[in-house]
Each structure stands twice: as structure tokens, then as C-alpha cells.
Coordinates of C-alpha atoms and ligand atoms in Angstrom, one line a residue:
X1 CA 8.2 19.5 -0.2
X2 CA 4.4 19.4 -0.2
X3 CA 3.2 18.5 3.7
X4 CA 1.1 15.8 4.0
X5 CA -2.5 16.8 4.0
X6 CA -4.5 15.5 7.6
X7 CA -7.8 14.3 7.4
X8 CA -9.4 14.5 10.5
X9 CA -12.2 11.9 10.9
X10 CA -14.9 11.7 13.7
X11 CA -18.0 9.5 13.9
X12 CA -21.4 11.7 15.1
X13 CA -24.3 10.3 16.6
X14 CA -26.5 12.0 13.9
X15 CA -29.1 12.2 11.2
X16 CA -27.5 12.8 7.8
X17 CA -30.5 15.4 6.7
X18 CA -28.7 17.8 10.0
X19 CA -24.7 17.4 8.9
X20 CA -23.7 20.4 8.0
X21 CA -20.7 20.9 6.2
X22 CA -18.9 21.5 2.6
X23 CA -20.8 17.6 0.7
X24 CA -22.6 15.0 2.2
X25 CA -21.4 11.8 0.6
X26 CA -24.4 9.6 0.6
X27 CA -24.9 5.8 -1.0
X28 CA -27.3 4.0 -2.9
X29 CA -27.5 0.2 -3.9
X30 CA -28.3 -0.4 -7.4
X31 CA -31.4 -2.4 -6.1
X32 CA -32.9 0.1 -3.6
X33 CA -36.7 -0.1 -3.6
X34 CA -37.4 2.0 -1.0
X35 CA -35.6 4.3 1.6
X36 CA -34.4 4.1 5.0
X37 CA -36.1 6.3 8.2
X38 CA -32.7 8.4 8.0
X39 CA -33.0 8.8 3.8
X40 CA -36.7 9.2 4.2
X41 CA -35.5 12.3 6.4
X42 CA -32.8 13.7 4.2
X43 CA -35.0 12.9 1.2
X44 CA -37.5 15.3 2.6
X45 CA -34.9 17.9 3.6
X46 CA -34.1 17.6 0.0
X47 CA -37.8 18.6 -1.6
X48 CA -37.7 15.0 -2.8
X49 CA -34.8 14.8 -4.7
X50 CA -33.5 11.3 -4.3
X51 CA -37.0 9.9 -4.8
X52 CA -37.2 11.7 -8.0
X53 CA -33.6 10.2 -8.5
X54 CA -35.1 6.5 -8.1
X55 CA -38.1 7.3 -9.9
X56 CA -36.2 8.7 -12.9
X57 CA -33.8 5.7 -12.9
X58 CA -30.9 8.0 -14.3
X59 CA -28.7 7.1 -11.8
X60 CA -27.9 3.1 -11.9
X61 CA -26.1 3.3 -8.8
X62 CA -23.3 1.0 -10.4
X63 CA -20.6 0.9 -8.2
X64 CA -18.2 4.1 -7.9
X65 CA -21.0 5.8 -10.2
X66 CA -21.7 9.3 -8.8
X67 CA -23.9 12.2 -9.4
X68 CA -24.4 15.6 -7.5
X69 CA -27.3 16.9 -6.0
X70 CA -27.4 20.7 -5.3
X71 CA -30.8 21.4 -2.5
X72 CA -32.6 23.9 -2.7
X73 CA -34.3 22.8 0.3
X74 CA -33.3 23.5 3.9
X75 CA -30.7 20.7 3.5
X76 CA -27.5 21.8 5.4
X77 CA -25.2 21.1 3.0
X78 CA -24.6 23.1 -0.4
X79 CA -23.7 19.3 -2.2
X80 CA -24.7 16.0 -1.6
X81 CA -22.6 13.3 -3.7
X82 CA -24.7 10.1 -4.4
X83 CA -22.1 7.1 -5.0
X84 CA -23.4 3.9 -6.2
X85 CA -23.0 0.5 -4.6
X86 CA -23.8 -1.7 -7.3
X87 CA -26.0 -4.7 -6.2
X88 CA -26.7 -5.6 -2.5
X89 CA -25.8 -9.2 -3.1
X90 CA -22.7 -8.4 -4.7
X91 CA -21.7 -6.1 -1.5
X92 CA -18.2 -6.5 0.0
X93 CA -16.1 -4.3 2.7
X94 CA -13.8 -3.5 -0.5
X95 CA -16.6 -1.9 -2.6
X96 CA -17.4 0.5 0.1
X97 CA -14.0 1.1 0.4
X98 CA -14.0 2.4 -3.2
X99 CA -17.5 3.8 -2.8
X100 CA -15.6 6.2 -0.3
X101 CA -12.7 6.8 -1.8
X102 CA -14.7 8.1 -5.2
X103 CA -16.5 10.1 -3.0
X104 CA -13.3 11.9 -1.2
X105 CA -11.7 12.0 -4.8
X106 CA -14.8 13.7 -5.7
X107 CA -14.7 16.0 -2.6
X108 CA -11.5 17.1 -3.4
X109 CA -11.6 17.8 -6.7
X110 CA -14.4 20.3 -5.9
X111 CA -12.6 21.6 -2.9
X112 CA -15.2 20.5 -0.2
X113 CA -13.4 20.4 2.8
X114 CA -16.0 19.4 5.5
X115 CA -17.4 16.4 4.3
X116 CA -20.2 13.7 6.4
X117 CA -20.8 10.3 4.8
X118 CA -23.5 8.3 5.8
X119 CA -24.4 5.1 3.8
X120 CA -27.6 3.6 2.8
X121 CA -27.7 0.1 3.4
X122 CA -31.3 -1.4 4.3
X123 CA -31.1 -4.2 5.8
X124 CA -27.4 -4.2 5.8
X125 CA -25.9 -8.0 5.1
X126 CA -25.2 -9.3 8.5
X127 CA -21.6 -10.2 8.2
X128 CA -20.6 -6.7 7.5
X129 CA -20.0 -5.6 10.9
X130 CA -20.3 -1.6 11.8
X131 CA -16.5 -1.4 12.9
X132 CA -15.0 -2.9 9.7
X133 CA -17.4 -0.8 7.9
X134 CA -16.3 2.4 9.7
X135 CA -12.7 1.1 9.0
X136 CA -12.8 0.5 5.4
X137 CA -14.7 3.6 4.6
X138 CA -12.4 5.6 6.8
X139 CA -9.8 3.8 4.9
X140 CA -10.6 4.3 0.9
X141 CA -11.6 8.3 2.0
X142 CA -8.0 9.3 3.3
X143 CA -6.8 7.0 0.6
X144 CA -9.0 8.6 -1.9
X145 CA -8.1 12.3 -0.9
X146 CA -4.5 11.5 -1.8
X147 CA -3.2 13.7 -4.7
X148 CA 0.3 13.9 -6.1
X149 CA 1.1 17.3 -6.8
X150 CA 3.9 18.3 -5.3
X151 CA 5.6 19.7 -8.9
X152 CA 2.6 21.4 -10.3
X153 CA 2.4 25.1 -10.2
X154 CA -0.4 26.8 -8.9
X155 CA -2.3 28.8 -11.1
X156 CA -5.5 30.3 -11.2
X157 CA -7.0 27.7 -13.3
X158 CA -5.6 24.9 -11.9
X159 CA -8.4 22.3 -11.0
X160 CA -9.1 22.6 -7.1
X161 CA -7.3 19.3 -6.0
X162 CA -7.0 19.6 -1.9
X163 CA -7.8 16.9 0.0
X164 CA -10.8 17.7 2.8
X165 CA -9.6 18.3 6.4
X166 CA -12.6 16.8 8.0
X167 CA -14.4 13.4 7.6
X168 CA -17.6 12.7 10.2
X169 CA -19.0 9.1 9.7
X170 CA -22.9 10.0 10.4
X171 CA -24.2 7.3 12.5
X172 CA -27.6 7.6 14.2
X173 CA -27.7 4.4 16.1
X174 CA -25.7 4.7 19.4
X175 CA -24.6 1.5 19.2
X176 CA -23.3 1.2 16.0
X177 CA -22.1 4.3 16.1
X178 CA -19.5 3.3 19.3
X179 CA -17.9 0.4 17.6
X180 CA -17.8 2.5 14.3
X181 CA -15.2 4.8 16.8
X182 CA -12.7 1.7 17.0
X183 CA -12.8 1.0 13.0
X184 CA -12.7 4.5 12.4
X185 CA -9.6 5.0 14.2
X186 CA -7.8 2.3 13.0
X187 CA -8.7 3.1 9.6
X188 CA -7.2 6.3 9.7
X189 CA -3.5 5.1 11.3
X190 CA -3.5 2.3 8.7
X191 CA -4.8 4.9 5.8
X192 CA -2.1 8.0 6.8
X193 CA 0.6 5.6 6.7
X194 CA -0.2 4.4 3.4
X195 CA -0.3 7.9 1.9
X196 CA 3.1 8.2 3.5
X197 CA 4.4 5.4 1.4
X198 CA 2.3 6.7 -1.7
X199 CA 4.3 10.5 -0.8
X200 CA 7.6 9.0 -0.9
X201 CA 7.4 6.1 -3.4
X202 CA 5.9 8.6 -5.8
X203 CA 9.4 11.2 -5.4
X204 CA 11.6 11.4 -8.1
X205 CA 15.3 9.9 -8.8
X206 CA 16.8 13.6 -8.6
X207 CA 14.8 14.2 -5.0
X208 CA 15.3 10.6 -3.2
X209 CA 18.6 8.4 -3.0
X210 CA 19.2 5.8 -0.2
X211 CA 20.9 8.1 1.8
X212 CA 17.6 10.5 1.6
X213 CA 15.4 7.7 2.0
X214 CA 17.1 6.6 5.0
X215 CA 16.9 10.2 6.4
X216 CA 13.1 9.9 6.0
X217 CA 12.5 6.3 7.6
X218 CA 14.5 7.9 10.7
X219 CA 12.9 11.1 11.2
X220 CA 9.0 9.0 10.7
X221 CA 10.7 6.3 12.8
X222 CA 11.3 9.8 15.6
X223 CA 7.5 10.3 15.0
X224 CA 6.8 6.8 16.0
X225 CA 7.8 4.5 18.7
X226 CA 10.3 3.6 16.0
X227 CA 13.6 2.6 17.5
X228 CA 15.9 3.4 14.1
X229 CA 19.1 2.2 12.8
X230 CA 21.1 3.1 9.4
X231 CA 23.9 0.8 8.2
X232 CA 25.9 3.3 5.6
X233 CA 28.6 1.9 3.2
X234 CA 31.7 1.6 5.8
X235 CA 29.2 -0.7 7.9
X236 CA 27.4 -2.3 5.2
X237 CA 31.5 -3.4 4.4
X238 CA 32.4 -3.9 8.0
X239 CA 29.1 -6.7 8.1
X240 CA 29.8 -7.6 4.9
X241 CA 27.0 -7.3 2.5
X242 CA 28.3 -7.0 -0.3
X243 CA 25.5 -7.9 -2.3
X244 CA 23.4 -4.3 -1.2
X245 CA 27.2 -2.6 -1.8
X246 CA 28.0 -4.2 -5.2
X247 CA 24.4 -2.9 -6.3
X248 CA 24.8 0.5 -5.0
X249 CA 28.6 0.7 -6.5
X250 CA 27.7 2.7 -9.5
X251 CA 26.2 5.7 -7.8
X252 CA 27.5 8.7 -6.2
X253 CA 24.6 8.4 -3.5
X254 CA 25.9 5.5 -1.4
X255 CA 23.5 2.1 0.0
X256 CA 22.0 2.0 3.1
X257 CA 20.2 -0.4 5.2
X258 CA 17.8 1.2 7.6
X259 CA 16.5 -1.1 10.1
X260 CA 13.6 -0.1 11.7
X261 CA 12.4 -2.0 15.2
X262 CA 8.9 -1.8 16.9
X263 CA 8.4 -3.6 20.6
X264 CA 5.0 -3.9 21.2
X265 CA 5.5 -6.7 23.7
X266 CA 7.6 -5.0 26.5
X267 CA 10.3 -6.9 27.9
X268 CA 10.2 -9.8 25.5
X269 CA 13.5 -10.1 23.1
X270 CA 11.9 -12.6 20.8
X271 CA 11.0 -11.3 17.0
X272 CA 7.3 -11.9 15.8
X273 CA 7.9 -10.6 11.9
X274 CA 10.3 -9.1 10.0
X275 CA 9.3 -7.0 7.1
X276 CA 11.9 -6.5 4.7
X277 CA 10.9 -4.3 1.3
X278 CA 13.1 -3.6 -1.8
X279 CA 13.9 -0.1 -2.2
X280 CA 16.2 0.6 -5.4
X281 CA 15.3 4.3 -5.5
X282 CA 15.5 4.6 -9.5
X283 CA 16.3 1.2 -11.1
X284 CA 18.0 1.8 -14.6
X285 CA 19.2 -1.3 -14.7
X286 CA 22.9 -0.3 -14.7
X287 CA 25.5 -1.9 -17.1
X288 CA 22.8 -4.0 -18.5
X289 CA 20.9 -1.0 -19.1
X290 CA 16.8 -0.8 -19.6
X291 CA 15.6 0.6 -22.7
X292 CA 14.1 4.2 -22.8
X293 CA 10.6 3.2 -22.6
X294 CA 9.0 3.6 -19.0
X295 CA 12.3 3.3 -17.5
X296 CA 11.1 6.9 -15.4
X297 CA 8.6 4.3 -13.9
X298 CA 11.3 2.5 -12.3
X299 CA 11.5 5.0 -9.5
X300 CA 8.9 3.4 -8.0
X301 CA 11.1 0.5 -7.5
X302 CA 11.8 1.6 -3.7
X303 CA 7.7 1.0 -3.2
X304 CA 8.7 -2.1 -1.1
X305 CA 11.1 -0.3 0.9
X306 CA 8.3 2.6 1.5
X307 CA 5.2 0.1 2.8
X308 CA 7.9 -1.4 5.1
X309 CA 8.4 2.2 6.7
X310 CA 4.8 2.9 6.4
X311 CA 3.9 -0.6 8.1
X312 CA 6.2 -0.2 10.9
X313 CA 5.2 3.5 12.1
X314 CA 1.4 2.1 11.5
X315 CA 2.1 -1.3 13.8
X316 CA 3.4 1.6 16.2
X317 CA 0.3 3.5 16.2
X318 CA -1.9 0.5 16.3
X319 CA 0.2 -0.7 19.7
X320 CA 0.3 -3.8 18.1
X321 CA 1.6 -6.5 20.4
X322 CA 4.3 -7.8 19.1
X323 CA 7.6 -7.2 18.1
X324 CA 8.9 -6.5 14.6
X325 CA 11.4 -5.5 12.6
X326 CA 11.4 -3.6 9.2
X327 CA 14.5 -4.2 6.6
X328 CA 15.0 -1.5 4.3
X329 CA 17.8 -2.2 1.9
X330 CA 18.3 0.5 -0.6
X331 CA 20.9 1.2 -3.3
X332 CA 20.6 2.8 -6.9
X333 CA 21.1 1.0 -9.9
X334 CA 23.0 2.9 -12.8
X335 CA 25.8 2.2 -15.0
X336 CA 29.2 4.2 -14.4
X337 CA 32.5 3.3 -13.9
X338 CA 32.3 1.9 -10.4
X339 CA 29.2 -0.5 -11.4
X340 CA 29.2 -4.1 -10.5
X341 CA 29.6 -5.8 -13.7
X342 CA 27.9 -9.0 -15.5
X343 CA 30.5 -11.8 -14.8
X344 CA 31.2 -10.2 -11.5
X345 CA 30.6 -12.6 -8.7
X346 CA 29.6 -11.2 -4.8
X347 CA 30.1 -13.1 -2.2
X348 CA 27.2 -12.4 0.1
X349 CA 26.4 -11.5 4.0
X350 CA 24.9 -15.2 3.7
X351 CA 28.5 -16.3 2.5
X352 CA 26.8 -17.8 -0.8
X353 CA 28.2 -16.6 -3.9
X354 CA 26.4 -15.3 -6.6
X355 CA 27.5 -14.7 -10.4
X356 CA 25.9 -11.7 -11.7
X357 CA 25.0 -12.4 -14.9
X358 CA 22.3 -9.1 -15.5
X359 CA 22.9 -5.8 -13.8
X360 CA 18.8 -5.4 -14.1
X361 CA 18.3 -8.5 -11.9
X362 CA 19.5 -6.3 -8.7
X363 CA 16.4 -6.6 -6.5
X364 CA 16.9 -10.3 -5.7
X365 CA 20.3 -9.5 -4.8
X366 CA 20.1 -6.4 -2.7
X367 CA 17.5 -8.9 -1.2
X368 CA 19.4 -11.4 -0.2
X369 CA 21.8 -9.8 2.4
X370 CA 18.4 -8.5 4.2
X371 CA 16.9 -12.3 4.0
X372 CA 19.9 -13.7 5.4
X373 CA 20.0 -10.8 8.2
X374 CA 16.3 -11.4 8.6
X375 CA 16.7 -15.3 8.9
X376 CA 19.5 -15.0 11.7
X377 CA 16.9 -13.0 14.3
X378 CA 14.8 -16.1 14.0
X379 CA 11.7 -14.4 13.8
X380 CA 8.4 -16.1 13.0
X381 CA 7.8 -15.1 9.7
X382 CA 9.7 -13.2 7.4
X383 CA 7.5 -11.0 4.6
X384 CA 9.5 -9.1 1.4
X385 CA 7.6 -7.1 -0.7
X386 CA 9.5 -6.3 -3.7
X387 CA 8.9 -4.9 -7.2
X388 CA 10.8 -7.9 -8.4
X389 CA 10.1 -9.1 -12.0
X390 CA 8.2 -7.6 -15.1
X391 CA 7.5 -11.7 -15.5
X392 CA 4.9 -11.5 -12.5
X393 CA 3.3 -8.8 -14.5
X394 CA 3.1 -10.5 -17.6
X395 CA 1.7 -13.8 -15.6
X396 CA -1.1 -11.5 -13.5
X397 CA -1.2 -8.4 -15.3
X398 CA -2.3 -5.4 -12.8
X399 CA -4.7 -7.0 -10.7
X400 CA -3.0 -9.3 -8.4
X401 CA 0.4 -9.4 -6.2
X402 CA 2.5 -12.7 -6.8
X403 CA 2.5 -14.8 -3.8
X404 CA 5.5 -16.7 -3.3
X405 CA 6.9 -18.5 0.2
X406 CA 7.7 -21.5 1.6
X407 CA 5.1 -22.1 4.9
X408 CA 1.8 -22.7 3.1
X409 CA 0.3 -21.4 6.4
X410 CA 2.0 -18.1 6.3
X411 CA 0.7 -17.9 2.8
X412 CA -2.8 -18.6 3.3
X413 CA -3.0 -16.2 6.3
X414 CA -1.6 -13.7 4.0
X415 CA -4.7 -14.5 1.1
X416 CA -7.1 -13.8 3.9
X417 CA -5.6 -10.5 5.1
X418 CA -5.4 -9.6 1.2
X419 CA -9.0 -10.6 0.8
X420 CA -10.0 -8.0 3.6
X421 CA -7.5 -5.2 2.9
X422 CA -8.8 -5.2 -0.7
X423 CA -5.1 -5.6 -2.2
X424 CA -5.2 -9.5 -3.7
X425 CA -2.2 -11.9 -3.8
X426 CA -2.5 -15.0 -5.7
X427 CA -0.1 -18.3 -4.9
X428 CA 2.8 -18.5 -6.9
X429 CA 4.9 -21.5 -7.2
X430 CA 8.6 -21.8 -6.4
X431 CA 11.0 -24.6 -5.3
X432 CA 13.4 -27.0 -6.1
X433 CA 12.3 -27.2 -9.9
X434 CA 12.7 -23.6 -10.8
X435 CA 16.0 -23.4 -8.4
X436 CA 17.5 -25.5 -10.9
X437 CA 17.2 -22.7 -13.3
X438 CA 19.3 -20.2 -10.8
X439 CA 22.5 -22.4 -10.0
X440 CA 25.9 -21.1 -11.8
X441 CA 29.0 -23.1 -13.2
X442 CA 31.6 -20.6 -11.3
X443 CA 29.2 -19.7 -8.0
X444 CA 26.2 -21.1 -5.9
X445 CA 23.8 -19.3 -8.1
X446 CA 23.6 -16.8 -10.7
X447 CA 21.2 -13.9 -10.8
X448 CA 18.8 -14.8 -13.8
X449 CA 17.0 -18.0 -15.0
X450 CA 16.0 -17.4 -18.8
X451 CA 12.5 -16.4 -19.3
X452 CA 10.7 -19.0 -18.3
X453 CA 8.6 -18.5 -15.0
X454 CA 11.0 -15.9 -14.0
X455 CA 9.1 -14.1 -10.8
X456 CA 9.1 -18.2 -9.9
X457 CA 12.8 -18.2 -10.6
X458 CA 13.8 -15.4 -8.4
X459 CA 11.4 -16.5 -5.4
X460 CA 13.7 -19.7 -5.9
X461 CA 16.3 -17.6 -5.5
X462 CA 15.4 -15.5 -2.6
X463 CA 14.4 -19.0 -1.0
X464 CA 18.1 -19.9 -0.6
X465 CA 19.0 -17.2 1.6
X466 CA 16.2 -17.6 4.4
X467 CA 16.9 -20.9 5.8
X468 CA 14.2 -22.4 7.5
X469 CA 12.2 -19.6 8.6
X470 CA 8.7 -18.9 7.5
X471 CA 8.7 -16.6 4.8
X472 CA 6.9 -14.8 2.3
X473 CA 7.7 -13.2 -1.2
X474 CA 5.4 -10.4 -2.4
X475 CA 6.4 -9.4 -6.0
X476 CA 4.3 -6.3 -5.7
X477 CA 5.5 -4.7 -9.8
X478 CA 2.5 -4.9 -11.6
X479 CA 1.3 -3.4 -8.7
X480 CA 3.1 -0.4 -7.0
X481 CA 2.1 1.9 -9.1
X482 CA -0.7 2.8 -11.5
X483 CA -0.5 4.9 -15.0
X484 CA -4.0 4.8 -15.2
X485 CA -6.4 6.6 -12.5
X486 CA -9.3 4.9 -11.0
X487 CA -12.8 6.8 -9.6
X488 CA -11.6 5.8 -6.3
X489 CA -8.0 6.7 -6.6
X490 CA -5.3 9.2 -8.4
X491 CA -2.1 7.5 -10.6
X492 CA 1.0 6.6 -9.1
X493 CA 2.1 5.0 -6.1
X494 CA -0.2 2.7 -5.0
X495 CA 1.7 1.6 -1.7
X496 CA -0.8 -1.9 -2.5
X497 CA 0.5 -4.2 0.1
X498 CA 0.5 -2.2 3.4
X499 CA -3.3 -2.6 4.4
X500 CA -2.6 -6.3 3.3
X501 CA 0.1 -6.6 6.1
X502 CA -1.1 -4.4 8.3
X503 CA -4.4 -6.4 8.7
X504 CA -1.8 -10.0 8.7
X505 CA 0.0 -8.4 11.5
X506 CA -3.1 -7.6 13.5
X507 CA -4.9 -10.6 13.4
X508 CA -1.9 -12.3 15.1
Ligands
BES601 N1 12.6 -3.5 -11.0 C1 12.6 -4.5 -12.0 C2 11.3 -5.2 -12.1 C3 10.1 -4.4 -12.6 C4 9.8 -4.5 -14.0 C5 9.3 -3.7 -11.8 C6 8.7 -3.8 -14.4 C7 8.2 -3.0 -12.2 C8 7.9 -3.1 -13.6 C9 13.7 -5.5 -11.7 O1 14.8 -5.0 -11.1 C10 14.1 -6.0 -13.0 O2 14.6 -5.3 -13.8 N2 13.9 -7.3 -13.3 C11 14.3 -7.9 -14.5 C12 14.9 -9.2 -14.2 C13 15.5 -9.9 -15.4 C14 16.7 -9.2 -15.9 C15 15.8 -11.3 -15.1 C16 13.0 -8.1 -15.3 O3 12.0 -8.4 -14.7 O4 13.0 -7.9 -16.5
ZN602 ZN1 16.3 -4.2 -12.4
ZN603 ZN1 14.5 -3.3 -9.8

């Protein structure tokens, strides 16, 4: 198994035109008339170079545009990577996320290893403040380095793919430079855990089963101030979820329920958050089986159940204080001669029955022993993340989570956490109306609701099994994972949805 490449980031109290290093990621607004003291500097270092750029206009600085520079000057660096920041009016903390993270994509694609960063921004807006700068940038660069290559042989013309080992924030104001420390910091807890997530969501059916993925929650939770605990099949029966059994009943590798608990606030009992995440570790939809096309996509289906771990061990490192609790219930979904069956009907931990009516619907179920687990600690706020419903895809296509819940003040703190950490939700509705759609004849509810608004229908669902706590759905599987790369970011697991809680859980 490939280890996970460390990025070791440090802010200097330094002029960029002295960094010297592997590349020196540097930024330009598409509107830059004229240079900064510190670019003036560099730009001198440089024989001119970047004035030559402006002059020439070939570069448009658009955002996530790059070029390379190579000095021949006394510059000490043998690169320096322009990105673009498209227009300073149009400047957010998630464009110089991506600004970094093209830049460390970039880096590692040419093998840098040392890299500085120092951005241009004259007269930088006001409300971007230096330690949510440092954060984000610290952020989309560790995020950015992230490769998944673990099956590729290594030949000698493989491209150069290795993330750098070094990231130095060049900061010549003091001041600035002090609170960029604190973003910086956080920004690489919140970033490695992510990657975690991204590591395991991105393994295979044939390497990860619940069992496996249990194994890995407990030896991160070890890592971490994690206290960890694994339910396997003869407890799972003894408590009486059925629902996370009858789902796993058609594999050899048995269901789990790792429960993963963080006390931030020392002495106090009392639960702040639960975080529950689906994690079917390959989702074929058993009896009522998927076609062939993209079904090897559906082992990402356990990305919920990886940002929960990831979310946890970050909360750890953060010394967040409160307390929470992570839910990770896990099973695999194929058809054999032990699988639940359509027509079957599972009496759940909740004691509501459900008639399965499609084997493929299992995440709602699997869900809804964990909900009703969650609901009985009596936390503040529950949160799920799941890769619930190709419906929430076809209603918001790639670019948005489904927000679902029934607190609209959970929901709204959730849209502003989302709006910083870069990874939207947008409000979903749910309730009473598409309920309807989800009772039975011969149980309390059945497991599907026809086509209509069906990542409604199955919030509905999971709505019955929390009671009256606070609590959010995120239906994260347009999502999760990505066929397509971006500048700022290789395909795969996306982990989307752990920066968003993360930053929710810290501005409690
Ligand atoms: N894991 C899938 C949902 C999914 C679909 C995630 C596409 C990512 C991409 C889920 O278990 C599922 O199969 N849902 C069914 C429900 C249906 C049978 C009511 C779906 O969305 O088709
Ligand atoms: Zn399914
Ligand atoms: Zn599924």
C-alpha cells in the first residue's frame, strides 16, 4: 500500500526574489497594472521577466491559468510557476484555494519538491484576512499534491507524479506573516485528513471490505485522540440492527459499525455532533443488480463513511472543543444466496419495519440503524453524508451536494461553512409530502418512492428514524468522486464534504 506522502508546510518571514528551492509558485490577477515592492524585487531578480510577461499580455492570468518561467537571472529558484487569479473583483478564498492547488499539481508533476508560494495581491480586498488566506492556500496545495497511484508501475517513462515534501508560505510582513502561522496550520490538519479520506475512498472492492475498513478507522482512530469501537456481526445481532446486517447478508466480508468518539470538552458526557457517513464499500446493488455501466464507480460508495473517519481524527487535531461522535456503518451490497431479498421486510434497531422493495436502495437502510443510534445519544445535531441517490445527481449535476434536514438553522450554518470550505450544498426539500411516497401496505415504510424527487424521497425516509434531533442529510453522489480531472485537482475521490464540516464544527 502506497504511504501517504507528507507535505511539510512553514510560513517564512521572507522576500520571494531570496526562496530558494525546487519552484516558486507566484500569482497574478488578470487586472494587474503594476507590481508590488516584493514582485518589483523578484521581477528584477528575474532580468524582467514578468514585466515582459504583462507587457506581452500572453498570459491572461485567468484563473488556474499557468505558465513557467525558467531565470536566467540570479533568481534562486530553477522554476517559477505564474498561476492566474482571474479578476480582483471576482476574488474569493476558494479561487486561491485552486490557484494553489494548480500550482502543487503542477509542482508535482514536474517533481519539484521544495516549493515557496507567495501571492500577488495589491491592495488585497480587505475581508480576505491573512490567516484564512494562509489556510486555504495551505489547503488546495496538500489537496492539490494528491495523486492516486498506488497500482501504477513504475517505469522509466512514467510521468514524475510525487507530491512536494515542503511548502513555505513567503510572507514579508511580520505581522501578517504570524497569523498566516495559525491558518497554515490548520490548513494542513484539515487538508492531510482529507487526503486520508481521498486514499481510502479511492481503494478498490478486492482491497477494502467493512471489516478492512473498520481496521483502518481504528488504527487512524490509535493515531488520534480517537477513542474506537467496532460492532461486528454477532453484536450488530445482539443490538439488533438488522437493517446494516440484512444489507451486508450477501457477502462473505461481514458488516461493521465502527463508532469513533472524540472528547474535546473533558469531563463533560453531553454529545455536541454526531457524524454518521454511508460506507457500502462496493455497491452492486445486489439482487436488484446495477447494469454494467459505471458500476466499478460504485466503490466510492463508502466516501461518506471515509470523511466521517477523516473528520473525526481532524476535530482531534484541531482540539476542537466539543465532543463528537462518528458513525460508520458499512456493509457490501452484492447478490448471492444469502442476500436480503426484494419483499423481504427488516425490522430495524429503531423497531420500524421496512419492506425492501430494491436491493439497490441499501444506503437509506444501512442508514437508518446509525440515525436511530445517533438520535438516542441526544446530541445536538446529527450530520450524514451519504452517496445516496443518482436522482440528486440528475437534479444538481456535479456541482453541488443536496442539502436535506429538518432544523433550518442547522441547515443554514451548514450553507455558510460550505460557502467558506469551497464544497457547495444547496437546500433540498423533504417532509411530510414526499413521505407519503415511502409508506408500505405490509410495513411502516418501504425502501423506494418511484422516481419522482427521489434524493427528496429518501431524506423523507431517513427523517423517520431521527426523532426530533437536529439533523442534516448530505447526498454527497454527484459528488464523491470525479472522472474528470481539474487544474487544481487529480480524478477520483474527492472526499467533498470534510472541509465543509470541519469548518461547521469549528465555528461552534
Ligand atoms: N449508491 C447508490 C447511489 C449512487 C448513484 C451514488 C450514482 C453515486 C452515483 C445508491 O445505493 C443507489 O443505488 N440508489 C438508487 C436508489 C433507487 C433504487 C431508488 C438510485 O439512486 O438509483
Ligand atoms: Zn445502491
Ligand atoms: Zn449505494
Amino acid at each position: 500500500m502506497a504511504k501517504e506522502p507528507k507535505i511539510t508546510v512553514a510560513v517564512n518571514v521572507m522576500d520571494p526574489a531570496k526562496f530558494k528551492g525546487d519552484l516558486l509558485a507566484i500569482s497574478l490577477l488578470e487586472d494587474t497594472k503594476q507590481l508590488t515592492a516584493e514582485y518589483r524585487e523578484l521581477d528584477r531578480s528575474l532580468n524582467s521577466a514578468l514585466t515582459q510577461l504583462l507587457k506581452l499580455g500572453d498570459f491572461k492570468a485567468k484563473p488556474n491559468e499557468t505558465t513557467i518561467l525558467y531565470p536566467t537571472g540570479k533568481s534562486g529558484c530553477p522554476r517559477i510557476l505564474v498561476v492566474g487569479l482571474g479578476k480582483r473583483k471576482d476574488l474569493k478564498l476558494n479561487i486561491l484555494r485552486q490557484a494553489a492547488g494548480t500550482a502543487f499539481r503542477q509542482a508535482a508533476k514536474l517533481g519539484a519538491a521544495r516549493c515557496g508560494l507567495a501571492l500577488h495581491l495589491p491592495a488585497a480586498p480587505e475581508k480576505l484576512d491573512p490567516e484564512q488566506i494562509a489556510q486555504v492556500i495551505t489547503e488546495g496545495a496538500i489537496f492539490g499534491s494528491y495523486n492516486y497511484k498506488d497500482h501504477i508501475s513504475t517505469t522509466s517513462d512514467t510521468p514524475k507524479t510525487s507530491a512536494a515534501s515542503s511548502l513555505t508560505l513567503l510572507e514579508p510582513d511580520p505581522r501578517r506573516a504570524a497569523k498566516m502561522k495559525k491558518g497554515a496550520a490548520a490548513g494542513q490538519i484539515i487538508a492531510d485528513a482529507q487526503n486520508r479520506a481521498r486514499m481510502i475512498a479511492n481503494r478498490p472492492g478486492c482491497e477494502i471490505n467493512p471489516p478492512l475498513l473498520a481496521k483502518e478507522a481504528q488504527k487512524i482512530a490509535r493515531q488520534a485522540d480517537l477513542q474506537c469501537t467496532i460492532f461486528d456481526e454477532k453484536k450488530l445481532a445482539k443490538m439488533k440492527m438488522n437493517a446494516i446486517l440484512a444489507v451486508g447478508s450477501g457477502s462473505a466480508s461481514k458488516p461493521r459499525l465502527t463508532v469513533l468518539k472524540y472528547n474535546g470538552r473533558k469531563g463533560l458526557k453531553m454529545i455536541d455532533v454526531v457524524v454518521i457517513g454511508k460506507a457500502i464499500t462496493f455497491d452492486s446493488g445486489g439482487l436488484s443488480l446495477k447494469p454494467s455501466e459505471h458500476m466499478e464507480s460504485m466503490k466510492f460508495d463508502k466516501s461518506g463513511g471515509c470523511n466521517t473517519i477523516a473528520i473525526l481524527t481532524a476535530a482531534a487535531r484541531l482540539k476542537l472543543p466539543l465532543n463528537i461522535v462518528g458513525l460508520i456503518p458499512s456493509a457490501e451490497n452484492l447478490p448471492s444466496h444469502t442476500s436480503y431479498r426484494p419483499g423481504d421486510i427488516i425490522t430495524t434497531y429503531s423497531g420500524k419495519t421496512i419492506e425492501v422493495q430494491n436491493t439497490d436502495a441499501e444506503g437509506r437502510i444501512i442508514l437508518s440503524d446509525a440515525l436511530a443510534y445517533a438520535a438516542e445519544m441526544k446530541p445536538k445535531a446529527i450530520i450524514d453524508m451519504a452517496t445516496l441517490t443518482g436522482a440528486c445527481m440528475v437534479a444538481l449535476g456535479h456541482h453541488n451536494a443536496g442539502l436535506f434536514g429538518n432544523n433550518d438553522a442547522l441547515k443554514l450554518q451548514l450553507q455558510a461553512a460550505a460557502q467558506f470550505s469551497g464544497e457547495p450544498v444547496w437546500p433540498m426539500p423533504s417532509g411530510p409530502d414526499y413521505l407519503e411516497q415511502m409508506k408500505s401496505k405490509v410495513a411502516d415504510l418501504k425502501n423506494v418512492g418511484g422516481r419522482p424527487g427521489g434524493s427528496c424521497t429518501a431524506a423523507a425516509f431517513l427523517g423517520e428514524f431521527v426523532g426530533d434531533v437536529p439533523w442534516a442529510h448530505i447526498d454527497i453522489a454527484a459528488t464523491a468522486d470525479a472522472d474528470q480531472e481539474k487544474p487544481y485537482r487529480t480524478h477520483g475521490a474527492t472526499a467533498y464534504g470534510v472541509r465543509l464540516v470541519l469548518e461547521y464544527l469549528r465555528g461552534l
